[in-house]
PDB file of C-alpha atoms in Angstrom:
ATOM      1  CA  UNK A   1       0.000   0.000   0.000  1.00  0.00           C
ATOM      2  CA  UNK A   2       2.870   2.703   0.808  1.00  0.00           C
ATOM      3  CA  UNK A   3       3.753   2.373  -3.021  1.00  0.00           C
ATOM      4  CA  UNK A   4       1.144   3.824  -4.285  1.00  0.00           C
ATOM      5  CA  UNK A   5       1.256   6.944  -2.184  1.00  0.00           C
ATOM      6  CA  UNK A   6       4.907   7.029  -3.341  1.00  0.00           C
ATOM      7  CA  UNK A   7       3.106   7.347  -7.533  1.00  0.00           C
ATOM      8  CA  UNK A   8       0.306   9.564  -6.847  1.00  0.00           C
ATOM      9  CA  UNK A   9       1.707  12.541  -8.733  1.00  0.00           C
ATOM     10  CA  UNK A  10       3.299  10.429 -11.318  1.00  0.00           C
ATOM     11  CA  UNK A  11       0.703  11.235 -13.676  1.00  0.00           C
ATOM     12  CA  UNK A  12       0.596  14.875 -13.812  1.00  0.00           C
ATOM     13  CA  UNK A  13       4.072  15.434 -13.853  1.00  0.00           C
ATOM     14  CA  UNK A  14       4.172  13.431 -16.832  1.00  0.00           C
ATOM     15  CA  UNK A  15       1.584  15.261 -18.537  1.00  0.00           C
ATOM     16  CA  UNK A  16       3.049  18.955 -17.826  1.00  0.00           C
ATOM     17  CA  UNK A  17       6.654  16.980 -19.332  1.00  0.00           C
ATOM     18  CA  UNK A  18       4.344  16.512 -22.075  1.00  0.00           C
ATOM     19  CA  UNK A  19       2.444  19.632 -22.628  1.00  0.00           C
ATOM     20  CA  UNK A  20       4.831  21.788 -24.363  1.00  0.00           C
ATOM     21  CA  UNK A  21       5.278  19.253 -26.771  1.00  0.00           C
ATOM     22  CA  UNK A  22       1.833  18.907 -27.155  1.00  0.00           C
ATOM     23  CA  UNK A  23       0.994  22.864 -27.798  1.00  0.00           C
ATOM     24  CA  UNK A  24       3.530  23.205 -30.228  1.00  0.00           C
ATOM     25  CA  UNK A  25       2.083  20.255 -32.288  1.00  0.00           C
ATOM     26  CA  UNK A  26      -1.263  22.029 -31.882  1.00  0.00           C
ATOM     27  CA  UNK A  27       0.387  25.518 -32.989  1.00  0.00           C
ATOM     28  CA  UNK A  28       1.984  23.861 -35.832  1.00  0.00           C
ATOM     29  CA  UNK A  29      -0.856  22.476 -36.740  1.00  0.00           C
ATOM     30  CA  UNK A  30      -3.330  25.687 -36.886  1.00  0.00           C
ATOM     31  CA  UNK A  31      -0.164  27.514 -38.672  1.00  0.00           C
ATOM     32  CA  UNK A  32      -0.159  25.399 -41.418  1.00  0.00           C
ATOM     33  CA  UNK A  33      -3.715  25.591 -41.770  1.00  0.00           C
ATOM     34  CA  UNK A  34      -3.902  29.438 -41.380  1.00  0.00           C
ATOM     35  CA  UNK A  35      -1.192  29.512 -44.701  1.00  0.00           C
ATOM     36  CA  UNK A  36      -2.802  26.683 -46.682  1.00  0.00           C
ATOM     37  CA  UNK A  37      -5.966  28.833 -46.248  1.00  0.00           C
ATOM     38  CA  UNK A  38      -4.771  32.177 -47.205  1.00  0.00           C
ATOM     39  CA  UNK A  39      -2.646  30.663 -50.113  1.00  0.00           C
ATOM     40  CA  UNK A  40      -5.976  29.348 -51.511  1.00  0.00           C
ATOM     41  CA  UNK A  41      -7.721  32.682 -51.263  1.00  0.00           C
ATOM     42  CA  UNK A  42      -4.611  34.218 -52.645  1.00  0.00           C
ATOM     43  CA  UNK A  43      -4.988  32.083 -55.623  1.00  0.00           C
ATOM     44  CA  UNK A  44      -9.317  32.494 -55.851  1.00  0.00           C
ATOM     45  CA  UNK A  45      -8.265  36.243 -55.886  1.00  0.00           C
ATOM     46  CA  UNK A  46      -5.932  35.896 -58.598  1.00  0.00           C
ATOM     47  CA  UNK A  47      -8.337  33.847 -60.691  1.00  0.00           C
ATOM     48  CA  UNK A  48     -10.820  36.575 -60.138  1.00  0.00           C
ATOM     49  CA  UNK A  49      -8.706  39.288 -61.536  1.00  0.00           C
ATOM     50  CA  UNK A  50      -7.601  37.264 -64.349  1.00  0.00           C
ATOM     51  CA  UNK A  51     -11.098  36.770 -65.311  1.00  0.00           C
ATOM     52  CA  UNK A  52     -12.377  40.409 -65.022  1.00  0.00           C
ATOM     53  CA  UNK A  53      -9.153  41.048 -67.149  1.00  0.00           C
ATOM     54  CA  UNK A  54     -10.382  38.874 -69.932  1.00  0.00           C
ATOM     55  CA  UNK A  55     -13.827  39.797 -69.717  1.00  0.00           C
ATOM     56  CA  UNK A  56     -14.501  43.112 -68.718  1.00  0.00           C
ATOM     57  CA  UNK A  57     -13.188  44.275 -72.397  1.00  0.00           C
ATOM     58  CA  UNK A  58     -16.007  42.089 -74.521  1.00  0.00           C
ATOM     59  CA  UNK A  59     -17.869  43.947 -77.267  1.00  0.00           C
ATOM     60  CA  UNK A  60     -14.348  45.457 -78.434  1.00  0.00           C
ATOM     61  CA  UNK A  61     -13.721  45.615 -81.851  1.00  0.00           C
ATOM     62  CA  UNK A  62      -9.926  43.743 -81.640  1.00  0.00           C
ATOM     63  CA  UNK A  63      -8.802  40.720 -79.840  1.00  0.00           C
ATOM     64  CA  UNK A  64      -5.601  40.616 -77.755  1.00  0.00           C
ATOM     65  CA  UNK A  65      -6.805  43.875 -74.706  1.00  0.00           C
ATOM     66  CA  UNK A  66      -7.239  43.555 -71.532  1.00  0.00           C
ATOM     67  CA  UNK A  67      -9.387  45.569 -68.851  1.00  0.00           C
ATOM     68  CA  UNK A  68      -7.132  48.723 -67.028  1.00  0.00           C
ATOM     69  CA  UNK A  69      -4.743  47.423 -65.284  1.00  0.00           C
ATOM     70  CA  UNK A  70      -5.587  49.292 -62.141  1.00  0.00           C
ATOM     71  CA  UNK A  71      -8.775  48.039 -62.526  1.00  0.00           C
ATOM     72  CA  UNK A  72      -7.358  44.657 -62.432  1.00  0.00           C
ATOM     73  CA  UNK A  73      -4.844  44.923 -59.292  1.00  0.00           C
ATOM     74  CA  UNK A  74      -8.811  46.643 -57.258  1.00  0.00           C
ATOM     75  CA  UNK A  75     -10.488  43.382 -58.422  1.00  0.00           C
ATOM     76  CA  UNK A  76      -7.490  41.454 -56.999  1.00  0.00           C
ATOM     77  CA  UNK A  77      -7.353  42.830 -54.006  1.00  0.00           C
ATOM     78  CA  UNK A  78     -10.342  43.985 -52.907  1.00  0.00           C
ATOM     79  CA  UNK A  79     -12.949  42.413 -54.862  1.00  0.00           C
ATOM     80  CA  UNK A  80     -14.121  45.492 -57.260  1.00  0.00           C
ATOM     81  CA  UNK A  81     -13.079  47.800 -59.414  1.00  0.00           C
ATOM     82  CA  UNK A  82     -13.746  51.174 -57.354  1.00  0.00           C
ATOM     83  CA  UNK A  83     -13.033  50.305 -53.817  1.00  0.00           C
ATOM     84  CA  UNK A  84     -14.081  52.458 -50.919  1.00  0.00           C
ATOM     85  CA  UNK A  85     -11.487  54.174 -48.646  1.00  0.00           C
ATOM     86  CA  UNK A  86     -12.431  52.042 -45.882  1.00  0.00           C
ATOM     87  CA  UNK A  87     -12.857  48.725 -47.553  1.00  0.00           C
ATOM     88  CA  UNK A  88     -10.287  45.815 -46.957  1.00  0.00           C
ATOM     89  CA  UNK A  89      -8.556  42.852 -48.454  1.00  0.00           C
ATOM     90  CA  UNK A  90      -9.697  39.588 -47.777  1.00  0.00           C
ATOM     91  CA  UNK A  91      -5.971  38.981 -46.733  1.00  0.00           C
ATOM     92  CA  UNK A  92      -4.425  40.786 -44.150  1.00  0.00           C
ATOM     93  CA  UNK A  93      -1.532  43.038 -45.737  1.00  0.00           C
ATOM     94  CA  UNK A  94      -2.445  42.577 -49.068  1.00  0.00           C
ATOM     95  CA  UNK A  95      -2.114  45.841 -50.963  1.00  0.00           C
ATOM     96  CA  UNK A  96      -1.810  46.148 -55.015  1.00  0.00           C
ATOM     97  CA  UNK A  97       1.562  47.093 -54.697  1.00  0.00           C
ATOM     98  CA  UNK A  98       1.525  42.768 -54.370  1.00  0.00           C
ATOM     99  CA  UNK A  99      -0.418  42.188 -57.318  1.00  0.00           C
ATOM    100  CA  UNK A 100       2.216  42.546 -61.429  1.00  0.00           C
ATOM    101  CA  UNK A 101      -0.052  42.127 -64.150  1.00  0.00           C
ATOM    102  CA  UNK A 102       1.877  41.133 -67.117  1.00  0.00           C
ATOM    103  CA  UNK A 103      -0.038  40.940 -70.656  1.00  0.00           C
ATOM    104  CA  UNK A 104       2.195  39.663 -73.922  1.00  0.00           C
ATOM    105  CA  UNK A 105       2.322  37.632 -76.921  1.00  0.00           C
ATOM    106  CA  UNK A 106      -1.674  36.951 -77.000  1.00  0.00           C
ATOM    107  CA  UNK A 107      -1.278  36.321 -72.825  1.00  0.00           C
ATOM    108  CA  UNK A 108      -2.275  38.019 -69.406  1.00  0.00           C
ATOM    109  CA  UNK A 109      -1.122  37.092 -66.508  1.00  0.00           C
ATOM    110  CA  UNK A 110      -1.573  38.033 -62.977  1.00  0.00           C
ATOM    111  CA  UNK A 111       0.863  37.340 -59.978  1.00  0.00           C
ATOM    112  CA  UNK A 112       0.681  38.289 -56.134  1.00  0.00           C
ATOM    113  CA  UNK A 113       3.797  38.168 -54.346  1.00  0.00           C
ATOM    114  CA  UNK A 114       2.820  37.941 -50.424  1.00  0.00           C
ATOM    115  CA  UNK A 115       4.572  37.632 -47.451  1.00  0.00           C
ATOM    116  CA  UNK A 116       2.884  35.561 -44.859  1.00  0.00           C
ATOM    117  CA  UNK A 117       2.769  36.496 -41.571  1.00  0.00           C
ATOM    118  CA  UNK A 118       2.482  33.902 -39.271  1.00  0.00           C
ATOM    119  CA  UNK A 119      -0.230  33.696 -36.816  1.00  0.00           C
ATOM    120  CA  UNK A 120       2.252  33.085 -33.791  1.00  0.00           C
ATOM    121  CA  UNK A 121       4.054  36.272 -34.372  1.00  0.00           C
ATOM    122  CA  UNK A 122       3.055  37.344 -31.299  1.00  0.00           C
ATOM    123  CA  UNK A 123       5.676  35.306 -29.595  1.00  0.00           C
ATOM    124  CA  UNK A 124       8.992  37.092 -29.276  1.00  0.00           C
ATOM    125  CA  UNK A 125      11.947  35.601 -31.119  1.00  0.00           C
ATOM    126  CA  UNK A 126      14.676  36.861 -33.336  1.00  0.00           C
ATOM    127  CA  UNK A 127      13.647  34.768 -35.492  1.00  0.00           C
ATOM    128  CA  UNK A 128      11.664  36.107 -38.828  1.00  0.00           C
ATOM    129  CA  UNK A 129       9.192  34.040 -39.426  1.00  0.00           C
ATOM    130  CA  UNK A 130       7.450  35.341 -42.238  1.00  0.00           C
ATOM    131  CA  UNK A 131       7.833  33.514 -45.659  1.00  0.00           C
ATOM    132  CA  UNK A 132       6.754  34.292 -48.903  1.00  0.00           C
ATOM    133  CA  UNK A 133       3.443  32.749 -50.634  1.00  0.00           C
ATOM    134  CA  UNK A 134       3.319  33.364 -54.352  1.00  0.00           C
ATOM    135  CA  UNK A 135       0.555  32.648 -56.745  1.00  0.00           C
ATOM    136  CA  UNK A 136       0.070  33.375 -60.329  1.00  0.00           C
ATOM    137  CA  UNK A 137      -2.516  32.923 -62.511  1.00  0.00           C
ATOM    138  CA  UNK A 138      -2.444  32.857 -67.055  1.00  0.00           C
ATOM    139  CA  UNK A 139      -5.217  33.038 -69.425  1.00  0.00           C
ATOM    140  CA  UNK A 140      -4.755  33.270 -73.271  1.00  0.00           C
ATOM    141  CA  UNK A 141      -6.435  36.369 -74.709  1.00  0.00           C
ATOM    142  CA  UNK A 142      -6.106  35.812 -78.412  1.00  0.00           C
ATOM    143  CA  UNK A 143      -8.901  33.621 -80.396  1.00  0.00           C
TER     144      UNK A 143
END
């Protein structure tokens, strides 16, 4: 009987051992998702644009134009062509100084160069933990 008197803590100590390697898992976890997210509506946002690019120009008499390019980087971005003052991206940081439209040789496409900022940034470290999340997007223009 005195044994098990001697183990009654046994079990939490092992679990707060344990904990820290648990939370990070669970951190790593929710990171990963947070990027995989916002690289996917990076890229739906880039499709967008490149679609208003090609289309907003039909009923021109010549093949081979795209819409203003300013109009295109607003679509990107924010989701129309005339945003408001106070509207906002659907990505945190995303401006249209992110967003190279590039139209040549009967093509259009649209990039966005973003840096990721991680969600644990709050954490203080010398470490920079942003990284980059590119998407780009090409559509043919010509017939």
């Amino acid at each position: 009987m005195k044994r098990l008197t001697n183990q009654r803590g046994i079990a939490a100590v092992e679990f707060l051992t344990v904990l820290p390697l648990l939370l990070f898992i669970l951190l790593a976890v929710a990171e990963f998702g947070q990027a995989f997210i916002t690289f996917n509506v990076l890229n739906k946002q880039a499709q967008n644009g490149i679609r208003y690019a090609t289309s907003a120009i039909q009923g021109t008499a010549s093949y081979d134009q795209i819409a203003n390019e300013t109009n295109i980087k607003n679509m990107v971005v924010y989701g129309k062509v005339t945003p408001n003052f106070d509207d906002e991206s659907s990505v945190k940081n995303l401006t249209t100084n992110n967003v190279t439209v590039d139209h040549s040789n009967g093509y259009v496409t649209i990039s966005i160069n973003y840096n990721y900022i991680p969600i644990i940034d709050f954490i203080p470290t010398s470490l920079d933990l942003e990284f980059p999340l590119n998407t780009s997007v090409v559509m043919r223009t010509l017939p």
